[in-house]
PDB file of C-alpha atoms in Angstrom:
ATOM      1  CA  UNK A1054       8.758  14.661  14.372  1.00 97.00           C
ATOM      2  CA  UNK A1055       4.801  15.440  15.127  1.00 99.00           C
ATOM      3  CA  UNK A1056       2.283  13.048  16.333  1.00 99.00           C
ATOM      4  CA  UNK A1057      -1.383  13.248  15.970  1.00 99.00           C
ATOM      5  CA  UNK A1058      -3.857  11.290  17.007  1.00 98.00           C
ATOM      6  CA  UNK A1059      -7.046  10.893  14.948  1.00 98.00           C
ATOM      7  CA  UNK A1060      -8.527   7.806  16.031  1.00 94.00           C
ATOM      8  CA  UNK A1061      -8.715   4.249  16.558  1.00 91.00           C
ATOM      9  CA  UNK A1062      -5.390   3.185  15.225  1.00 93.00           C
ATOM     10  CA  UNK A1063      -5.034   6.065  12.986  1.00 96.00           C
ATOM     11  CA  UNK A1064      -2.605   8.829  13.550  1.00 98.00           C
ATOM     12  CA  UNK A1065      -0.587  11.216  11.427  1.00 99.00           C
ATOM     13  CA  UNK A1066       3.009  10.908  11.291  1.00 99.00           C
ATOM     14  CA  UNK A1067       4.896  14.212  10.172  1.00 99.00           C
ATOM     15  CA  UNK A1068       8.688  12.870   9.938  1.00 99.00           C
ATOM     16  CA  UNK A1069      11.312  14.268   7.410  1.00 98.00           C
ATOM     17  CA  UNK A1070       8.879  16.520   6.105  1.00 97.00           C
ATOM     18  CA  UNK A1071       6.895  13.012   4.842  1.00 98.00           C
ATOM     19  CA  UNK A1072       3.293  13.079   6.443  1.00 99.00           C
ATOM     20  CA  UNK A1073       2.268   9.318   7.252  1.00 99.00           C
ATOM     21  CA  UNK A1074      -1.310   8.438   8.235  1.00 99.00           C
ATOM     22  CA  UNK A1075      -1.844   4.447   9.751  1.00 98.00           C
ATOM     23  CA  UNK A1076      -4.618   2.641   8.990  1.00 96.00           C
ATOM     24  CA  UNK A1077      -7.014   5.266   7.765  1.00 97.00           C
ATOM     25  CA  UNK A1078     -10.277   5.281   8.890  1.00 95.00           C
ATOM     26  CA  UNK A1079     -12.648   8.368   9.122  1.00 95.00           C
ATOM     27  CA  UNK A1080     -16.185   6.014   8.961  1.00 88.00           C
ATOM     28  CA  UNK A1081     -19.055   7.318  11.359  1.00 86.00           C
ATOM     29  CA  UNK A1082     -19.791   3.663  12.025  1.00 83.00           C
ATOM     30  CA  UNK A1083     -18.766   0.194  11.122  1.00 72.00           C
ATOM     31  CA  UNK A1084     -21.987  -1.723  10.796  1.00 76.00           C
ATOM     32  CA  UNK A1085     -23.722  -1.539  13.925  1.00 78.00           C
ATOM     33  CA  UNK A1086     -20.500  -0.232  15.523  1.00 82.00           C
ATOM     34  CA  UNK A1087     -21.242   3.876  15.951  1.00 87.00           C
ATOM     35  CA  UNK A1088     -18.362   6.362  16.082  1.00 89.00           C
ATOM     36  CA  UNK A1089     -18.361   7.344  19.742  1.00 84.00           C
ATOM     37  CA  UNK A1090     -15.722  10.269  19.514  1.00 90.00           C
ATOM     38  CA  UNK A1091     -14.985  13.176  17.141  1.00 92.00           C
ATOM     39  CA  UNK A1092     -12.456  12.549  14.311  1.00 94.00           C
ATOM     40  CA  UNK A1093      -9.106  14.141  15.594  1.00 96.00           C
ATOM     41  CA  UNK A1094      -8.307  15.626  12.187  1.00 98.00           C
ATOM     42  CA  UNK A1095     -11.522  15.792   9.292  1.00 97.00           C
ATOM     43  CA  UNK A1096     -10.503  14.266   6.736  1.00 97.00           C
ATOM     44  CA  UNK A1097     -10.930  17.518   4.203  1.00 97.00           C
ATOM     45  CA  UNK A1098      -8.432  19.214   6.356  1.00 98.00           C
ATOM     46  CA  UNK A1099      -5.653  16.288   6.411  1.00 98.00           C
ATOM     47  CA  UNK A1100      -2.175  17.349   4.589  1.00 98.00           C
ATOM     48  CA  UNK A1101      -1.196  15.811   1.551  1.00 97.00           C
ATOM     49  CA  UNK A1102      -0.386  12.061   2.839  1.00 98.00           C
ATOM     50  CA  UNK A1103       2.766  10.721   1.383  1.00 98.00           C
ATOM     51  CA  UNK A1104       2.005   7.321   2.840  1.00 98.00           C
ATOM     52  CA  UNK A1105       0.085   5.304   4.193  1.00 98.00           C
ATOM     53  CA  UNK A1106       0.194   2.482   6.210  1.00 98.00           C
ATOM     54  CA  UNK A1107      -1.749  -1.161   6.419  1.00 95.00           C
ATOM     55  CA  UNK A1108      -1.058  -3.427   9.055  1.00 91.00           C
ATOM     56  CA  UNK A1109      -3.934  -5.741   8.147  1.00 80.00           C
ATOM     57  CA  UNK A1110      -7.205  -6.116   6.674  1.00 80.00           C
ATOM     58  CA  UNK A1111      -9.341  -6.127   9.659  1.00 72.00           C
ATOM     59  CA  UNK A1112     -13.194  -4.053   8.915  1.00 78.00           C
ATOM     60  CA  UNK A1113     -11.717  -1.561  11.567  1.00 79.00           C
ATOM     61  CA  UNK A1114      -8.756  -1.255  10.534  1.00 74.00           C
ATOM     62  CA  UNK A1115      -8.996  -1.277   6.809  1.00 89.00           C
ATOM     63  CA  UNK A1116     -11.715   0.653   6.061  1.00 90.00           C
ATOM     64  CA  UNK A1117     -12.453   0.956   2.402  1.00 92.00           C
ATOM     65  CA  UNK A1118     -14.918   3.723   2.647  1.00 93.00           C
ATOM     66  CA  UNK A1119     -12.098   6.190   3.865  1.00 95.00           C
ATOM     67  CA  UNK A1120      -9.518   4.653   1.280  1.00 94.00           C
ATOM     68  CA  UNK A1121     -11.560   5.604  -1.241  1.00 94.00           C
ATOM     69  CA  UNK A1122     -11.326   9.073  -0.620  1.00 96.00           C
ATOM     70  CA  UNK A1123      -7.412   9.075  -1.205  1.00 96.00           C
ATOM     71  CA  UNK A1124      -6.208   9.751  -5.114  1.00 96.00           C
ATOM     72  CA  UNK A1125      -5.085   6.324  -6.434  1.00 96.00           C
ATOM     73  CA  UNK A1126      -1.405   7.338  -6.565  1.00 97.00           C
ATOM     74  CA  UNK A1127      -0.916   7.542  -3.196  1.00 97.00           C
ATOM     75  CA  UNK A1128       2.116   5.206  -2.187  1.00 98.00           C
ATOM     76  CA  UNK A1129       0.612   1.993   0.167  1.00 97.00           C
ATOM     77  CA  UNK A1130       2.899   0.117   2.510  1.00 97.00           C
ATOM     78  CA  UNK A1131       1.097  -2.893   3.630  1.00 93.00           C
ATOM     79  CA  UNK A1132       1.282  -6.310   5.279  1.00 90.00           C
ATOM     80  CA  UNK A1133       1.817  -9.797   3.269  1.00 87.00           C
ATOM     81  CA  UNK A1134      -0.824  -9.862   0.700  1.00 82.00           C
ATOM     82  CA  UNK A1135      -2.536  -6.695   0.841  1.00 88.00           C
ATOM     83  CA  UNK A1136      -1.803  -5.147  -1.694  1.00 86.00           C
ATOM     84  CA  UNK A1137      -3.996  -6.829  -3.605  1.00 87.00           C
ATOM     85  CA  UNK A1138      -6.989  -5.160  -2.118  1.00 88.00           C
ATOM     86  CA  UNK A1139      -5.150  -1.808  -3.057  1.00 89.00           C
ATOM     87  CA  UNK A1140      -4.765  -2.887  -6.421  1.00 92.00           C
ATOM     88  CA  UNK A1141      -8.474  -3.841  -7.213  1.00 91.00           C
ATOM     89  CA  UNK A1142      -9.259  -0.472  -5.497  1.00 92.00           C
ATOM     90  CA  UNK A1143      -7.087   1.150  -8.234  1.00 95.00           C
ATOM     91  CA  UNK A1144      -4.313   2.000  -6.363  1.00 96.00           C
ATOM     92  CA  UNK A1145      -1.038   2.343  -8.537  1.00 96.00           C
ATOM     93  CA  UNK A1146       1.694   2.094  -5.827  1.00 96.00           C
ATOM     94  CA  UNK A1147       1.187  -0.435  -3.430  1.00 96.00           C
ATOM     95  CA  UNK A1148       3.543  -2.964  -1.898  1.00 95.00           C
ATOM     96  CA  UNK A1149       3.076  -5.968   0.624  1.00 95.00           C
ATOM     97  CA  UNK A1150       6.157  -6.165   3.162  1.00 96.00           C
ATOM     98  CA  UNK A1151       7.007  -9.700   4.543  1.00 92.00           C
ATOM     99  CA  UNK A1152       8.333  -9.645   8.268  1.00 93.00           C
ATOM    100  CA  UNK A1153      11.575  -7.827   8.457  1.00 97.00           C
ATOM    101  CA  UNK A1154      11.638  -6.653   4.812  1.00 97.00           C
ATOM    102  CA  UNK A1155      12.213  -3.506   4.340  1.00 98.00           C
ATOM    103  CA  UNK A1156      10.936  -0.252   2.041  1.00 98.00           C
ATOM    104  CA  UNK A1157      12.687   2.991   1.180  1.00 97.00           C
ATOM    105  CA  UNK A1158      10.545   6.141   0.085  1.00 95.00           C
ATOM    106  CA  UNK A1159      12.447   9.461   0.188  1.00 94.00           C
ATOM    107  CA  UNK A1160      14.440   9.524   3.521  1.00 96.00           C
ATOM    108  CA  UNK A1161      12.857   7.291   4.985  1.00 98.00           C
ATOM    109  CA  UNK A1162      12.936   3.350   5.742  1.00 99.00           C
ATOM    110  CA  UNK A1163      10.169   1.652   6.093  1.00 99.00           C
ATOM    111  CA  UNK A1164      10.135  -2.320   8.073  1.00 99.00           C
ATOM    112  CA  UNK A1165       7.905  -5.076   8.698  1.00 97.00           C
ATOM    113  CA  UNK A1166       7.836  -6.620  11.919  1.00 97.00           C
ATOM    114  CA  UNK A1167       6.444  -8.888  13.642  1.00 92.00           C
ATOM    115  CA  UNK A1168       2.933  -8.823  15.746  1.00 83.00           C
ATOM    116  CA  UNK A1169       0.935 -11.542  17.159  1.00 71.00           C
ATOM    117  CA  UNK A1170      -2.475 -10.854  16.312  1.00 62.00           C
ATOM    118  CA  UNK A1171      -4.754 -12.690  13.121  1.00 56.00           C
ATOM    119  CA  UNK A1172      -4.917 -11.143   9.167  1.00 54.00           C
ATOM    120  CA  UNK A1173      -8.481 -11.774   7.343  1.00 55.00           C
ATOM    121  CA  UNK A1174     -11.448  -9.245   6.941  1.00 51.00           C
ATOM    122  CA  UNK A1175     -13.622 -10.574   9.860  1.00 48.00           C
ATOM    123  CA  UNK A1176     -12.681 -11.968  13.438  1.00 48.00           C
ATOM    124  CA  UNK A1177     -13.687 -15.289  12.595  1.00 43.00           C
ATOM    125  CA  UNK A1178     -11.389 -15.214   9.302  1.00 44.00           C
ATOM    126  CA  UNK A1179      -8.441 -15.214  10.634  1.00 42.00           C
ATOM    127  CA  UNK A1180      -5.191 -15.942   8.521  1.00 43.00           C
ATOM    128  CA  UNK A1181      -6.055 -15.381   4.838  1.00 56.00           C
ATOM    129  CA  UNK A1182      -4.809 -12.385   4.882  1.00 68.00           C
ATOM    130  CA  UNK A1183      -1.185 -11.155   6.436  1.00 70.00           C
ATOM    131  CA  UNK A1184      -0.602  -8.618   9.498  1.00 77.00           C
ATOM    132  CA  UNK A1185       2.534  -7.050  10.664  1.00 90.00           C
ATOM    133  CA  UNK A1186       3.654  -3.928  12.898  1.00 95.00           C
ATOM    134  CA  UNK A1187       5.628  -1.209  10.822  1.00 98.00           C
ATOM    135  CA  UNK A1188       8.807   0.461  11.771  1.00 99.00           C
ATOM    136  CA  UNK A1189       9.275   4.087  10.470  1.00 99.00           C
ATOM    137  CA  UNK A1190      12.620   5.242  10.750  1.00 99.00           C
ATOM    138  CA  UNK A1191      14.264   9.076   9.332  1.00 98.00           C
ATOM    139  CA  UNK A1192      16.434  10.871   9.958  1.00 98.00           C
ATOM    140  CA  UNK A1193      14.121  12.979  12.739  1.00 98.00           C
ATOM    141  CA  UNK A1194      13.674   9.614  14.646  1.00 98.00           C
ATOM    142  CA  UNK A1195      12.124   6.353  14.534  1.00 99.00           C
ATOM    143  CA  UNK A1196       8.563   5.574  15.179  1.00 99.00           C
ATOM    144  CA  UNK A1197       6.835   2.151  15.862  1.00 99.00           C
ATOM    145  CA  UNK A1198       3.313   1.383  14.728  1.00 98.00           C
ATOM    146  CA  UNK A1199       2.145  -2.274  15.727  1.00 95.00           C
ATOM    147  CA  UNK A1200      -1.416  -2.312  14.323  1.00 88.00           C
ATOM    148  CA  UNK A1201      -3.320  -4.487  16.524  1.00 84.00           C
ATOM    149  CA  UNK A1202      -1.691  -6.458  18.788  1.00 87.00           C
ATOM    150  CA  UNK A1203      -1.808  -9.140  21.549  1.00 86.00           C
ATOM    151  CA  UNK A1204       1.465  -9.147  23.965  1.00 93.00           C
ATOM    152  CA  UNK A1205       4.333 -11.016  22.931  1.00 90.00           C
ATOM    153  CA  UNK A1206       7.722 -10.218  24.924  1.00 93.00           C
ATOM    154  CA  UNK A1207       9.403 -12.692  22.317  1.00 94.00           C
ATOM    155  CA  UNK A1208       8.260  -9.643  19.498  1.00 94.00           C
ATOM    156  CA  UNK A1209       8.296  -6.653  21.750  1.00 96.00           C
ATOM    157  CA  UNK A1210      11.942  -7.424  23.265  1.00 98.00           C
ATOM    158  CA  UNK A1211      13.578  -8.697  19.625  1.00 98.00           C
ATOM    159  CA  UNK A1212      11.939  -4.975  17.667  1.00 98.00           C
ATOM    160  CA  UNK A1213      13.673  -3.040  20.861  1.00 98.00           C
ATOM    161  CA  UNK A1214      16.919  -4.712  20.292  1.00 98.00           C
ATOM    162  CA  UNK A1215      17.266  -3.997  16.276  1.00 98.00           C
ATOM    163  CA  UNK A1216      16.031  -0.580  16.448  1.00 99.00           C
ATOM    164  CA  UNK A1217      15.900   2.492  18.818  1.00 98.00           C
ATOM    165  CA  UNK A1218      12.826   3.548  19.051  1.00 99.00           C
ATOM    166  CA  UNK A1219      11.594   7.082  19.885  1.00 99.00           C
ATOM    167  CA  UNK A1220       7.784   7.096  19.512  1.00 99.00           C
ATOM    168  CA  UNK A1221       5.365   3.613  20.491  1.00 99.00           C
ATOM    169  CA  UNK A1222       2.409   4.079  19.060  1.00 99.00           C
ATOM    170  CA  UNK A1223       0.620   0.891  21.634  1.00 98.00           C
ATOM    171  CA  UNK A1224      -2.877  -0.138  21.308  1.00 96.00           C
ATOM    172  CA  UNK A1225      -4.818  -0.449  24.375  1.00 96.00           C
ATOM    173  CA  UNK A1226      -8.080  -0.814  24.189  1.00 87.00           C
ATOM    174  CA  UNK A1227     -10.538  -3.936  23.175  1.00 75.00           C
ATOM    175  CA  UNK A1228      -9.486  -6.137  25.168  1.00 73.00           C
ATOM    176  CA  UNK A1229     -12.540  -7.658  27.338  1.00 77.00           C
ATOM    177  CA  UNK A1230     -13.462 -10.639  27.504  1.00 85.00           C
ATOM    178  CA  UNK A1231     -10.236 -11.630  28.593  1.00 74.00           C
ATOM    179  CA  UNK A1232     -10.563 -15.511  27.855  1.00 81.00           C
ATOM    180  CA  UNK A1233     -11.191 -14.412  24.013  1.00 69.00           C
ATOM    181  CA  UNK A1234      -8.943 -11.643  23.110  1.00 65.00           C
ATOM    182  CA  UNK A1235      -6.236 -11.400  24.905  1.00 70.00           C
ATOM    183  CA  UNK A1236      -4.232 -13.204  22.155  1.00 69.00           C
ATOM    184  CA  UNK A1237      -5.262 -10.822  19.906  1.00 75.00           C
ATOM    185  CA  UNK A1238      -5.249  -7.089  21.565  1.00 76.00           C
ATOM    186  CA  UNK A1239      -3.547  -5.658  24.713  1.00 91.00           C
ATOM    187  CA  UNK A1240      -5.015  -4.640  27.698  1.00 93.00           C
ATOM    188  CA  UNK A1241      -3.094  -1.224  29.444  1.00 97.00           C
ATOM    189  CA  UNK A1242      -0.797  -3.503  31.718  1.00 97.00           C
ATOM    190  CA  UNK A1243       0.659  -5.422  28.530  1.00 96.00           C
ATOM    191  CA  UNK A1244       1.081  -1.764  26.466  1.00 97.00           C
ATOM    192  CA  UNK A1245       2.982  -0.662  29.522  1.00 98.00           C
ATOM    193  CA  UNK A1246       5.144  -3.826  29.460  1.00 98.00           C
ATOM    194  CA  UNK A1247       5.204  -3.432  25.496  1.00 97.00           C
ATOM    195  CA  UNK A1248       6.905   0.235  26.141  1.00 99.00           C
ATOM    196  CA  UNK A1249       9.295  -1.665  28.573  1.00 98.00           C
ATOM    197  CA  UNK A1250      10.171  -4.371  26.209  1.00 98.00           C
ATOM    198  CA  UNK A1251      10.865  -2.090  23.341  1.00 98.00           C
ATOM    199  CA  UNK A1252      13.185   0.344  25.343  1.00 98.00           C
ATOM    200  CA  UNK A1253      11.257   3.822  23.366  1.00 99.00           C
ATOM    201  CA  UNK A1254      11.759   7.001  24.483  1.00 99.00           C
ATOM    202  CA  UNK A1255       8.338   7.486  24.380  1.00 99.00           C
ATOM    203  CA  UNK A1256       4.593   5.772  24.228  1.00 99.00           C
ATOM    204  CA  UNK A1257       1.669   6.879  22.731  1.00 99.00           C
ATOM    205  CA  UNK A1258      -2.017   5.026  23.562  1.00 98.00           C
ATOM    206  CA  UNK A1259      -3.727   4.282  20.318  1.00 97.00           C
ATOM    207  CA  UNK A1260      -7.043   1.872  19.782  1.00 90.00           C
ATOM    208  CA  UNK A1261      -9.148   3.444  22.436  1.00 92.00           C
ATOM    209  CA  UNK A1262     -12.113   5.250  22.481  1.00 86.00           C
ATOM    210  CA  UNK A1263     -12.768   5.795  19.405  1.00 87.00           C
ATOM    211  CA  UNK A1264     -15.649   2.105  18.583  1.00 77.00           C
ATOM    212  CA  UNK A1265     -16.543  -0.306  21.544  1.00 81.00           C
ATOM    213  CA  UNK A1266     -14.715  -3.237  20.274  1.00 75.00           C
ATOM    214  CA  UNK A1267     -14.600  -4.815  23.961  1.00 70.00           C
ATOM    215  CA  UNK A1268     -16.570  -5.233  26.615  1.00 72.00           C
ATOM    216  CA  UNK A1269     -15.005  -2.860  28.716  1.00 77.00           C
ATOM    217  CA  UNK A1270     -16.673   1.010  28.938  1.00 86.00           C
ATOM    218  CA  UNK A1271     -14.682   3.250  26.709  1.00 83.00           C
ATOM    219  CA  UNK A1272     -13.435   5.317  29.150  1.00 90.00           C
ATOM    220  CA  UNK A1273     -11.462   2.529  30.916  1.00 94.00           C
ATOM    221  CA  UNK A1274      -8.414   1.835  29.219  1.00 94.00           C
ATOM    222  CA  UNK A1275      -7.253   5.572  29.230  1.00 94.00           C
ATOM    223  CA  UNK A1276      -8.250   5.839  32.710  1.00 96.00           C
ATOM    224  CA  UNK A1277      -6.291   2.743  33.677  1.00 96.00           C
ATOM    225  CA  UNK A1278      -3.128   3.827  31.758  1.00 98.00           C
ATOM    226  CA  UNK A1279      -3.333   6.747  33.376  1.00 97.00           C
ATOM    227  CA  UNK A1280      -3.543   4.953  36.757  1.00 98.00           C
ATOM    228  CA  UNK A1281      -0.272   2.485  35.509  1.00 98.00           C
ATOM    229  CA  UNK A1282       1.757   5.746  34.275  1.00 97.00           C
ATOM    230  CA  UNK A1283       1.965   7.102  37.760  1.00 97.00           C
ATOM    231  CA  UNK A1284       2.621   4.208  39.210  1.00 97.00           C
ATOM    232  CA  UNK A1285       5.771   3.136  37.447  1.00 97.00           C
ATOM    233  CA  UNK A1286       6.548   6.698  37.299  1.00 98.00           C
ATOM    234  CA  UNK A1287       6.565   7.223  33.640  1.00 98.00           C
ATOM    235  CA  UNK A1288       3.915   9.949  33.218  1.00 97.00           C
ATOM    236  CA  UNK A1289       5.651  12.057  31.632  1.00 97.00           C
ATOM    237  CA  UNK A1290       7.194   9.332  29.042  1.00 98.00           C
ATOM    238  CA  UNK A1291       3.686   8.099  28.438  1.00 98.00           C
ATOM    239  CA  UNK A1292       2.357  10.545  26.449  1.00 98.00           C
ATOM    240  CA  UNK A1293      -2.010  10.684  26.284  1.00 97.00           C
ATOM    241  CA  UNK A1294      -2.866  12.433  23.207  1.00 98.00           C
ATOM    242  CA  UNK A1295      -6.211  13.752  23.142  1.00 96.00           C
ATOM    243  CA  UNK A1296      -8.217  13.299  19.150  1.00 97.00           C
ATOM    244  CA  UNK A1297      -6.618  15.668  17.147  1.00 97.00           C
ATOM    245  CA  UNK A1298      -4.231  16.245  19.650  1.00 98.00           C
ATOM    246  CA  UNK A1299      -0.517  16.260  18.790  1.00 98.00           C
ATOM    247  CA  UNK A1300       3.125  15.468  20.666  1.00 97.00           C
ATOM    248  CA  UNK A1301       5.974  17.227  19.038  1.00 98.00           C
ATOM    249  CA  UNK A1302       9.580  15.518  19.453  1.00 94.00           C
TER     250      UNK A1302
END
């Protein structure tokens, strides 16, 4: 199993031979949002992808500039009601996931779970559209990609207990001002918690650095998982991936 991070919330999974990429997005900008940080992997150099997956619709997240790049038959795992958008784009094979359903493709199993966060395009949208986290598991290992999400130990501590995870791939960035988001994304203290609650092997920081979503500088988050890793001793579980950097398990 190989992790790379490219950016934001998107990463490529190698597992089973099956290369995975989550929530694709390659953009220079979103609106008046600039790219602040090199993309980990160009997208002219990415493998084949054998799948990808949509946790929700958010402008960030999905990112139809960067879909369009990918030939239509590329197989689409998404949350409750997504697919649709695929389908419009003229995508042939993609599939919306309720919680807790699951999807087979090759070796691999593919679940919906839950995440506490908001579907729609725009902040202000909020629950048009579905969300959900994604569990990956093969026969290499498991891997758990949550999207965006706020903490929930209710979630975090029921996905630990029905699966065993190897890889957490935990956002933690965008999270100031406090009073406003912090029922939708994690600060570094709740991903830390997250990692606890889920019982993985190992965590990798997604979500940062990558568009200034927050308030917060975007230097902070890393900085202050870094602080939190060392502190509860778990440096060397916590795993800070660099873009285009990979972890190899």
């Amino acid at each position: 199993m190989k992790i790379t991070y490219i950016g934001h919330a998107t990463v490529l999974i190698e597992l089973d031979g099956a290369h995975i990429l989550t929530d694709p997005n390659f953009a220079p900008r979103l609106y008046f949002f600039r790219r602040l940080s090199r993309v980990g992997i160009p997208f002219e150099h990415l493998p084949k992808i054998d799948l990808i997956l949509q946790s929700h619709a958010h402008f960030d997240h999905l990112n139809k500039p960067t879909l369009t790049r990918f030939v239509k038959d590329t197989p689409i795992i998404a949350a409750r009601g997504l697919s649709k958008i695929f389908q419009r784009m003229g995508f042939t094979d993609a599939v919306s996931l309720q919680k807790w359903q699951h999807a087979e493709r090759g070796s691999l199993k593919i679940t919906a779970v839950p995440s506490k966060h908001f579907g729609g395009r725009v902040l202000l949208v909020g629950y048009i559209l579905g969300w959900s986290g994604f569990i990956v598991e093969g026969k290499e290992g498991t891997v758990y990609f949550p999207g965006d999400a706020a903490y929930s130990q209710k979630y975090f501590q029921e996905i630990g207990r029905r699966f065993r995870i190897d890889v957490a791939l935990l956002p933690i960035g965008a999270y100031r001002p406090r009073w406003f988001l912090k029922n939708k994304h994690m600060n570094p203290p709740d991903a830390v918690q997250a990692f606890f609650d889920l019982q993985a092997r190992y965590m990798v920081p997604i979500h940062w650095g990558t568009f200034r979503l927050g308030l917060e500088r975007p230097e902070t988050p890393l900085a202050w998982l870094d602080e939190l890793r060392k502190e509860y001793h778990i440096k060397e579980r916590v795993k800070i991936l660099q873009f285009g950097e990979s972890f190899t398990l």
